[in-house]
């Protein structure tokens, strides 16, 4: 914080971030929003996509481009490093050019400040400066504001367990440090970025231990971390376990990103009935306890490495998944003492932020609630938020009708199955589905059961291609004969946003300056998630009715008990905070809690 006369101004930027969106949808989002102080997340799963984006943006920005071929040693890590460095350099130039502009209406410099929330003292300082008469003091004031501007973070995401082993052409294993996740981490660690890696989809001890190999994850004498660790988590217990594992190695978790188990985009990791509200309540109650215990482990580990720092790094907690209104956003931040929120799916309708091709964009804008559903389409065997009108689903059906189910497997990022082969293959691949259907035919099951199993096998789709296609289509960089079928995975909350928006509109909606959902009947974020969990429990019950053993019965009973605990918590919460639920949907929401 600094003062100018009697004016106190801090360098607070935005209180939301744009989470990772598929593979291609947010692959270059930092290039579009970082200069405005908005943080966003890039997936570094697909180095093929990354290399093509580096070529595209190098040419666009008149930068020299030298291809990094697949045959080059450590090409995956090198591609990722090169792309992240290009982004960092380009964004630094964007930011310096923006700061050099005059404070004239319509400039990017003014846009930077006008996007900020009104509560930010930096925004208040800007508003006050604009009212100043043109004199020397105003110029000094403007320069102070420029000095306090900050770029949005260029964070990266690694799905911890998407960690395929790699082999040479002769079938020789290339080693543990060259698995997909470890090579991706190395690519980030060796880049020029000063930002964070977000580790999602559960704990991978090998990957977590590999973090120790890079000095940037350890603090300098002032406690500053050049590279930070963020964990995407679904509950307090798992967060604490993972953070302790890392703290014992001298690795600090700078942020926990709590994500709704079902009310989110992409892969859905359902909890055992733990609802978002009670999860956040536990973080609120036990946050200091966790920091204290982690600090002791962390300090001891640093001491064993002869690392001494003046102060402990900070630790943030944020939440994402299904947030849809400014009221929800503000309540989550204030009631649970959170540092930030994540807004993902709605930004798919903001073309200047994400990469959605024109056809899919129109489909999303006109979609209804029924178009968004939980599927078993992911080759990872994890529930996947799907979109019925997506062209990838149309392609899947066409291949089935042509008697050739499955997809050609060219990228092989999701190869995990060894049921029929020595080296893992993908369950969405033509090879796997052919072998699995052949096996199914030998079982000679009754027709209804046979069809049910057949549908399960053939529901899988190629995400490696489908989650990149939209970006290639938007930038017109498809290769000849390359599939143009699009997979997209918005969360259920997407159904309530029904047109294309500008960045200003979406940010103003988040901060309550504009209501994009005015007159839209939409359940509160907590109620929506509760409904999703009730539907999930009912589907799970129906699935196991025929073979419900004691173990599964106990699991379902535990799941139901946790849901009931959550419902009791919400009843109390909405009694204390009745303004959280709009009057027109209050009765429906309360009836959900009481049934």
XYZ file of C-alpha atoms in Angstrom:
595
model
C 0.000 0.000 0.000
C 1.234 3.562 -0.648
C -0.140 7.037 -0.033
C -0.405 10.159 -2.131
C -1.183 13.048 0.161
C -4.184 11.748 2.077
C -4.891 9.065 -0.548
C -3.943 5.457 0.226
C -3.691 3.083 -2.696
C -2.786 -0.607 -2.819
C -1.786 -2.702 -5.813
C -4.681 -5.121 -5.466
C -5.667 -6.456 -8.845
C -8.572 -8.776 -9.614
C -10.247 -11.134 -7.161
C -11.002 -13.797 -9.796
C -8.985 -15.921 -12.192
C -9.824 -17.822 -15.377
C -9.162 -21.538 -14.673
C -7.814 -23.966 -17.242
C -10.404 -24.702 -19.930
C -9.830 -27.969 -21.759
C -6.638 -28.166 -23.808
C -7.053 -25.481 -26.441
C -9.733 -23.185 -25.053
C -7.388 -21.298 -22.707
C -4.059 -22.257 -24.307
C -3.258 -18.587 -25.034
C -5.688 -16.795 -22.711
C -2.800 -15.056 -20.862
C -1.873 -13.307 -24.111
C -5.354 -11.809 -24.097
C -5.920 -10.862 -20.452
C -2.658 -10.830 -18.490
C -1.859 -7.221 -19.417
C -5.113 -6.212 -17.701
C -4.057 -7.809 -14.426
C -6.252 -10.893 -14.905
C -4.671 -14.254 -14.049
C -5.412 -17.336 -16.134
C -4.302 -20.929 -16.527
C -2.806 -22.788 -19.506
C -2.899 -26.568 -19.895
C 0.541 -28.029 -20.665
C -0.666 -31.556 -21.370
C -0.441 -31.378 -25.171
C 2.967 -30.332 -26.483
C 1.757 -30.790 -30.100
C -0.857 -28.090 -29.536
C 1.690 -25.962 -27.680
C 4.189 -26.150 -30.539
C 1.557 -25.098 -33.073
C 0.475 -22.217 -30.862
C 4.107 -21.114 -30.558
C 4.434 -21.113 -34.337
C 1.171 -19.185 -34.749
C 1.940 -16.520 -32.141
C 5.583 -16.172 -33.216
C 4.438 -15.305 -36.732
C 1.682 -13.037 -35.439
C 4.170 -11.086 -33.302
C 6.972 -11.087 -35.908
C 9.168 -13.292 -33.746
C 11.626 -15.819 -35.142
C 10.351 -19.383 -34.974
C 12.481 -22.508 -35.062
C 10.538 -25.740 -34.863
C 11.278 -28.239 -32.105
C 10.757 -31.603 -33.777
C 9.424 -34.731 -32.118
C 12.734 -36.505 -32.714
C 14.693 -33.893 -30.753
C 15.875 -35.065 -27.297
C 13.537 -33.927 -24.501
C 11.316 -32.273 -27.111
C 8.225 -32.227 -24.885
C 9.864 -30.190 -22.140
C 11.666 -27.947 -24.641
C 8.453 -27.172 -26.529
C 6.680 -26.208 -23.319
C 9.593 -24.038 -22.143
C 9.818 -22.272 -25.500
C 6.094 -21.507 -25.617
C 5.943 -20.255 -22.029
C 8.968 -18.039 -22.665
C 7.318 -16.633 -25.791
C 4.192 -15.815 -23.802
C 6.185 -14.223 -20.985
C 8.176 -12.059 -23.399
C 5.133 -11.053 -25.437
C 3.065 -10.191 -22.378
C 5.898 -8.120 -20.905
C 5.980 -6.098 -24.133
C 2.182 -5.730 -24.115
C 2.269 -4.551 -20.526
C 5.037 -1.999 -21.040
C 3.267 -0.629 -24.116
C 0.029 -0.393 -22.153
C 1.702 1.481 -19.277
C 3.296 3.925 -21.729
C -0.106 5.056 -23.011
C -1.794 8.267 -21.920
C -4.737 8.226 -19.547
C -7.096 9.049 -22.402
C -10.595 7.615 -22.676
C -10.678 4.368 -24.655
C -7.013 3.448 -24.213
C -5.911 0.065 -22.915
C -4.377 1.898 -19.961
C -7.775 3.213 -18.887
C -9.309 -0.177 -19.645
C -6.892 -1.777 -17.185
C -8.172 0.355 -14.309
C -11.823 0.360 -15.355
C -11.921 -3.448 -15.317
C -10.811 -3.494 -11.676
C -13.424 -3.925 -8.925
C -14.613 -0.681 -7.343
C -13.423 -1.947 -3.951
C -9.819 -2.000 -5.145
C -7.979 1.026 -3.810
C -6.013 1.124 -7.062
C -9.310 1.599 -8.924
C -10.409 4.251 -6.440
C -7.110 6.032 -6.912
C -7.635 5.962 -10.674
C -11.153 7.405 -10.371
C -9.833 10.188 -8.143
C -6.916 10.907 -10.469
C -9.261 11.293 -13.447
C -11.043 14.096 -11.578
C -7.790 15.989 -10.923
C -7.112 19.145 -12.901
C -4.311 18.814 -15.457
C -1.185 19.859 -13.576
C 2.115 18.498 -12.283
C 0.472 16.764 -9.336
C -1.802 14.833 -11.672
C 1.212 13.641 -13.679
C 2.915 12.456 -10.472
C -0.291 10.693 -9.451
C -0.491 8.967 -12.840
C 3.086 7.732 -12.583
C 2.408 6.290 -9.116
C -0.584 4.429 -10.506
C 1.552 3.049 -13.337
C 4.150 1.817 -10.841
C 1.514 -0.124 -8.911
C 0.058 -1.929 -11.909
C 0.608 -5.689 -12.009
C 0.252 -8.298 -14.733
C -2.059 -11.262 -14.340
C -0.279 -14.539 -13.619
C 0.522 -16.996 -16.416
C -0.145 -20.181 -14.471
C 0.025 -23.700 -15.886
C -1.988 -26.837 -15.164
C -0.829 -30.442 -15.005
C -3.277 -33.284 -14.407
C -1.047 -35.239 -12.027
C -2.194 -38.692 -13.036
C -2.150 -38.062 -16.784
C 1.404 -39.326 -16.741
C 1.906 -41.698 -19.646
C 5.188 -43.605 -19.824
C 7.075 -43.056 -23.082
C 9.041 -45.477 -25.230
C 11.473 -45.244 -28.118
C 10.595 -46.583 -31.586
C 12.323 -49.807 -30.531
C 10.046 -50.161 -27.488
C 12.680 -49.087 -24.956
C 11.366 -47.177 -21.919
C 12.765 -43.630 -21.889
C 12.869 -43.369 -18.083
C 10.788 -41.990 -15.229
C 11.838 -38.379 -15.822
C 10.395 -38.524 -19.327
C 6.861 -39.527 -18.442
C 4.329 -36.967 -19.660
C 3.664 -35.209 -16.345
C 7.316 -35.016 -15.290
C 8.441 -33.730 -18.675
C 5.674 -31.087 -18.580
C 6.765 -30.003 -15.114
C 10.356 -29.738 -16.318
C 9.189 -27.572 -19.209
C 7.533 -25.157 -16.787
C 10.357 -25.248 -14.232
C 12.975 -24.353 -16.833
C 10.931 -21.465 -18.262
C 11.378 -17.776 -17.443
C 7.948 -17.554 -15.841
C 7.502 -16.422 -12.255
C 4.143 -18.056 -11.680
C 2.538 -21.254 -10.417
C 1.975 -24.822 -11.480
C -1.497 -26.087 -10.606
C -1.490 -29.795 -9.810
C -4.926 -31.324 -10.290
C -6.665 -34.705 -10.434
C -5.140 -36.205 -7.308
C -1.735 -36.943 -5.870
C 1.153 -38.357 -7.876
C 4.029 -38.963 -5.391
C 6.619 -39.338 -8.165
C 5.625 -36.020 -9.732
C 5.429 -34.282 -6.350
C 8.895 -35.540 -5.433
C 10.272 -34.356 -8.779
C 9.485 -30.765 -7.741
C 12.535 -31.002 -5.458
C 14.772 -31.109 -8.534
C 14.225 -27.413 -9.298
C 15.586 -24.565 -7.170
C 12.828 -22.150 -8.225
C 10.333 -24.015 -6.017
C 12.432 -23.199 -2.943
C 12.428 -19.745 -1.307
C 15.178 -17.140 -1.433
C 16.385 -15.388 1.735
C 13.277 -13.176 1.734
C 10.875 -16.096 1.434
C 10.131 -15.270 -2.207
C 9.292 -18.138 -4.553
C 10.024 -17.767 -8.263
C 7.809 -20.766 -8.989
C 4.808 -21.574 -6.824
C 2.703 -24.668 -6.228
C -1.090 -24.576 -6.302
C -3.157 -27.652 -5.482
C -6.610 -28.084 -6.957
C -8.496 -29.984 -4.251
C -11.977 -31.297 -3.504
C -11.878 -31.342 0.316
C -9.824 -30.238 3.322
C -8.492 -33.667 4.276
C -6.928 -34.408 0.876
C -5.533 -30.862 0.733
C -3.844 -31.277 4.118
C -2.388 -34.707 3.257
C -0.896 -33.474 -0.028
C 0.430 -30.255 1.497
C 2.145 -32.149 4.338
C 3.794 -34.492 1.849
C 5.235 -31.458 0.069
C 6.097 -29.439 3.197
C 8.274 -32.299 4.462
C 10.354 -31.812 1.321
C 10.643 -28.047 1.793
C 7.954 -27.357 -0.811
C 5.251 -24.847 0.073
C 1.685 -24.880 -1.232
C 0.949 -21.252 -2.083
C -2.744 -21.812 -2.787
C -5.493 -24.375 -2.450
C -8.063 -24.127 -5.244
C -11.196 -25.793 -3.944
C -13.308 -27.032 -6.837
C -16.866 -28.322 -6.703
C -16.903 -32.053 -7.316
C -19.728 -32.000 -9.876
C -20.666 -28.361 -10.548
C -17.604 -27.651 -12.667
C -16.369 -28.029 -16.226
C -14.092 -30.720 -17.611
C -13.560 -33.904 -15.629
C -15.815 -34.198 -12.590
C -14.311 -35.745 -9.474
C -17.329 -36.505 -7.315
C -16.655 -36.501 -3.576
C -18.275 -39.054 -1.252
C -21.181 -36.697 -0.605
C -19.092 -33.766 0.665
C -20.753 -30.543 -0.484
C -18.988 -27.290 -1.316
C -20.407 -25.212 1.542
C -19.327 -27.559 4.363
C -15.956 -28.056 2.656
C -15.340 -24.298 2.617
C -16.524 -24.066 6.227
C -13.866 -26.579 7.260
C -11.188 -24.597 5.426
C -12.415 -21.463 7.194
C -12.307 -23.082 10.647
C -9.064 -25.050 10.244
C -7.053 -22.810 7.914
C -4.772 -21.377 10.621
C -4.303 -24.808 12.186
C -3.153 -26.125 8.822
C -0.768 -23.205 8.215
C 0.802 -23.660 11.663
C 1.406 -27.380 11.190
C 2.677 -26.994 7.636
C 5.009 -24.178 8.721
C 6.735 -26.407 11.263
C 7.279 -29.148 8.689
C 8.402 -26.641 6.075
C 10.886 -24.836 8.315
C 12.431 -28.131 9.430
C 12.818 -29.268 5.813
C 14.392 -25.967 4.771
C 16.783 -26.135 7.691
C 17.930 -29.583 6.580
C 18.747 -28.002 3.211
C 20.545 -25.035 4.823
C 17.936 -22.659 3.439
C 17.153 -19.666 5.661
C 14.483 -17.132 4.750
C 13.273 -14.035 6.578
C 9.573 -14.836 6.442
C 7.142 -17.542 5.483
C 5.499 -17.448 2.057
C 1.775 -16.694 2.065
C -0.968 -19.247 1.517
C -4.200 -18.491 -0.317
C -7.507 -20.342 -0.591
C -9.808 -19.889 -3.588
C -12.916 -21.605 -4.913
C -14.258 -22.426 -8.378
C -17.079 -24.374 -9.951
C -20.570 -23.117 -10.726
C -20.367 -19.548 -9.399
C -22.783 -17.473 -11.441
C -23.674 -14.147 -9.804
C -21.916 -11.259 -8.096
C -23.877 -11.985 -4.919
C -22.585 -15.561 -4.821
C -19.086 -14.359 -5.645
C -19.036 -11.742 -2.868
C -20.572 -14.081 -0.303
C -17.988 -16.799 -0.950
C -15.131 -14.319 -0.650
C -16.404 -12.604 2.483
C -18.164 -15.355 4.459
C -15.414 -17.949 4.025
C -12.516 -15.500 4.011
C -11.345 -16.611 0.570
C -8.718 -14.840 -1.481
C -10.205 -15.358 -4.940
C -12.777 -17.141 -7.054
C -12.451 -18.943 -10.380
C -14.810 -18.250 -13.288
C -14.350 -20.733 -16.114
C -17.231 -21.879 -18.314
C -18.890 -18.439 -18.749
C -15.693 -17.190 -20.391
C -16.225 -19.690 -23.211
C -18.810 -17.155 -24.413
C -16.204 -14.353 -24.414
C -14.368 -14.681 -27.772
C -11.634 -12.195 -26.847
C -10.620 -14.441 -23.924
C -11.005 -18.054 -25.105
C -10.763 -20.118 -28.297
C -14.214 -21.330 -29.309
C -14.892 -21.748 -33.016
C -17.849 -19.900 -34.520
C -20.137 -22.935 -34.876
C -19.590 -24.150 -31.308
C -19.917 -20.596 -29.998
C -23.368 -20.280 -31.550
C -24.352 -23.689 -30.155
C -23.271 -22.700 -26.637
C -25.085 -19.373 -26.794
C -28.346 -21.094 -27.745
C -28.045 -24.133 -25.482
C -30.486 -25.229 -22.775
C -29.904 -27.061 -19.480
C -30.559 -30.417 -21.149
C -27.605 -29.901 -23.496
C -25.115 -30.169 -20.638
C -24.688 -33.552 -18.989
C -22.292 -35.821 -17.097
C -20.960 -38.552 -19.356
C -18.587 -41.513 -19.375
C -16.986 -40.239 -22.567
C -13.505 -39.706 -21.122
C -10.917 -42.427 -21.803
C -9.612 -41.829 -18.269
C -12.693 -43.522 -16.801
C -13.599 -40.335 -14.924
C -16.950 -38.594 -15.274
C -16.745 -35.897 -17.924
C -18.972 -32.856 -18.438
C -20.219 -33.085 -21.994
C -22.169 -30.999 -24.495
C -24.728 -32.834 -26.632
C -24.563 -30.661 -29.787
C -20.740 -30.933 -29.993
C -19.527 -32.204 -33.359
C -17.368 -34.849 -31.658
C -20.553 -36.629 -30.576
C -21.889 -36.450 -34.132
C -18.620 -37.925 -35.415
C -18.740 -40.727 -32.824
C -22.228 -41.759 -33.959
C -21.266 -41.591 -37.652
C -18.319 -43.907 -37.048
C -20.577 -46.325 -35.201
C -23.072 -46.345 -38.053
C -20.238 -46.973 -40.508
C -19.178 -50.005 -38.471
C -15.883 -48.404 -37.404
C -16.256 -47.343 -33.763
C -13.437 -45.547 -32.000
C -10.878 -42.964 -33.069
C -7.453 -43.120 -34.700
C -5.047 -42.617 -31.791
C -2.346 -40.214 -32.953
C -1.310 -38.284 -29.834
C -1.588 -41.063 -27.228
C -1.729 -38.762 -24.161
C -4.532 -40.791 -22.532
C -3.178 -44.301 -23.119
C -3.745 -46.129 -19.831
C -5.247 -49.530 -20.688
C -3.174 -52.743 -20.869
C -6.050 -55.229 -21.001
C -5.098 -56.453 -24.478
C -1.641 -55.015 -25.114
C 1.737 -54.860 -23.391
C 2.055 -51.102 -23.879
C -0.943 -48.989 -22.785
C -3.522 -47.966 -25.370
C -6.477 -45.564 -25.188
C -10.016 -46.825 -24.543
C -11.318 -44.331 -27.114
C -9.035 -45.767 -29.800
C -10.248 -47.847 -32.708
C -7.755 -50.547 -31.703
C -9.085 -50.920 -28.168
C -12.778 -50.760 -29.085
C -12.311 -53.387 -31.813
C -10.652 -55.759 -29.322
C -13.179 -55.048 -26.583
C -16.206 -55.558 -28.847
C -14.697 -58.808 -30.102
C -14.358 -59.951 -26.485
C -17.932 -58.872 -25.762
C -19.281 -60.934 -28.663
C -17.685 -64.090 -27.244
C -19.682 -63.666 -24.016
C -22.984 -64.274 -25.845
C -24.916 -62.052 -23.426
C -28.685 -61.428 -23.689
C -29.409 -58.748 -26.286
C -30.291 -55.992 -23.799
C -27.204 -56.594 -21.661
C -25.011 -56.893 -24.759
C -26.241 -53.514 -26.053
C -25.665 -51.910 -22.658
C -22.046 -53.119 -22.590
C -21.566 -52.138 -26.240
C -22.741 -48.584 -25.475
C -20.312 -48.329 -22.555
C -17.408 -49.349 -24.781
C -18.268 -47.015 -27.646
C -19.205 -43.954 -25.564
C -15.529 -42.989 -25.218
C -14.314 -40.147 -27.448
C -10.891 -38.833 -28.391
C -10.239 -35.828 -26.150
C -6.674 -35.297 -27.375
C -7.973 -34.167 -30.774
C -11.409 -32.901 -29.810
C -10.271 -30.461 -27.105
C -7.783 -28.831 -29.530
C -9.938 -28.624 -32.671
C -11.782 -25.465 -31.670
C -8.554 -23.480 -31.315
C -7.287 -24.737 -34.685
C -10.583 -23.820 -36.333
C -10.633 -20.356 -34.772
C -7.123 -19.593 -35.987
C -7.560 -21.461 -39.299
C -4.464 -23.599 -38.738
C -5.912 -27.074 -39.331
C -3.679 -29.526 -41.142
C -4.917 -31.459 -44.188
C -7.095 -34.467 -43.265
C -6.990 -33.466 -39.586
C -10.222 -34.046 -37.684
C -12.273 -30.909 -37.123
C -14.697 -32.540 -34.672
C -14.941 -30.438 -31.508
C -15.187 -31.690 -27.939
C -16.114 -29.134 -25.319
C -16.777 -29.609 -21.628
C -18.549 -26.676 -19.967
C -19.966 -26.995 -16.469
C -23.747 -27.049 -15.851
C -23.652 -23.349 -14.924
C -23.085 -22.548 -18.602
C -26.775 -23.153 -19.324
C -27.771 -19.837 -17.734
C -25.523 -17.668 -19.927
C -27.248 -17.287 -23.255
C -25.335 -14.987 -25.594
C -21.866 -13.825 -26.586
C -20.246 -11.321 -24.226
C -17.371 -8.854 -24.178
C -14.624 -8.965 -21.563
C -16.045 -5.800 -19.995
C -19.498 -7.365 -19.710
C -18.296 -10.561 -18.047
C -15.975 -8.783 -15.613
C -18.695 -6.257 -14.769
C -21.064 -9.162 -14.120
C -18.572 -10.766 -11.722
C -18.196 -7.514 -9.782
C -21.899 -6.620 -9.747
C -21.749 -3.620 -12.077
C -23.949 -5.502 -14.557
C -26.328 -8.462 -14.240
C -26.090 -10.752 -17.246
C -28.549 -13.193 -15.666
C -31.281 -10.695 -14.915
C -34.705 -12.385 -15.008
C -33.045 -15.823 -15.398
C -34.346 -18.435 -12.958
C -31.224 -20.102 -11.664
C -30.649 -22.038 -8.426
C -28.025 -20.858 -5.964
C -24.588 -22.383 -6.604
C -24.896 -24.533 -3.449
C -28.384 -25.761 -4.362
C -27.350 -26.576 -7.925
C -24.458 -28.683 -6.680
C -26.734 -30.426 -4.167
C -29.175 -31.338 -6.961
C -26.285 -32.704 -9.027
C -25.170 -34.890 -6.123
C -28.696 -36.174 -5.532
C -28.944 -37.117 -9.228
C -25.515 -38.740 -9.030
C -26.520 -40.807 -5.977
C -29.744 -41.959 -7.623
C -27.869 -42.979 -10.800
C -25.303 -44.861 -8.716
C -28.053 -46.691 -6.838
C -29.781 -47.736 -10.061
C -26.476 -48.900 -11.508
C -25.811 -51.252 -8.571
C -29.331 -52.492 -7.813
C -28.608 -55.904 -9.303
C -25.300 -56.468 -7.511
C -25.514 -54.384 -4.342
C -23.012 -55.960 -1.933
C -22.248 -54.959 1.669
C -19.222 -52.852 0.711
C -21.182 -50.830 -1.839
C -24.160 -50.496 0.529
C -21.902 -49.058 3.236
C -20.403 -46.623 0.736
C -23.835 -45.450 -0.398
C -25.006 -45.092 3.212
C -21.925 -42.986 4.007
C -22.518 -40.903 0.882
C -26.149 -40.279 1.839
C -25.189 -39.394 5.430
C -22.715 -36.784 4.178
C -25.356 -35.302 1.893
C -27.751 -35.056 4.833
C -25.080 -33.307 6.896
C -24.614 -30.864 4.034
C -28.351 -30.253 3.750
C -28.537 -29.506 7.481
C -25.651 -27.047 7.070
C -27.407 -25.280 4.166
C -30.697 -25.039 6.048
C -28.906 -23.195 8.826
C -26.911 -21.055 6.389
C -29.947 -19.921 4.412
C -31.792 -19.169 7.643
C -28.973 -16.867 8.692
C -28.471 -15.431 5.192
C -31.937 -15.418 3.519
C -30.781 -12.823 0.981
C -28.608 -15.472 -0.683
C -31.648 -16.963 -2.413
C -33.704 -14.801 -4.741
C -37.372 -14.660 -3.767
C -38.666 -16.262 -6.988
C -36.634 -19.451 -6.440
C -36.526 -19.466 -2.648
C -39.456 -21.857 -2.201
C -38.064 -24.349 -4.727
C -34.626 -24.256 -3.129
C -35.966 -24.778 0.365
C -38.121 -27.691 -0.824
C -34.976 -29.353 -2.231
C -33.377 -29.077 1.208
C -36.438 -30.473 2.964
C -37.086 -33.455 0.678
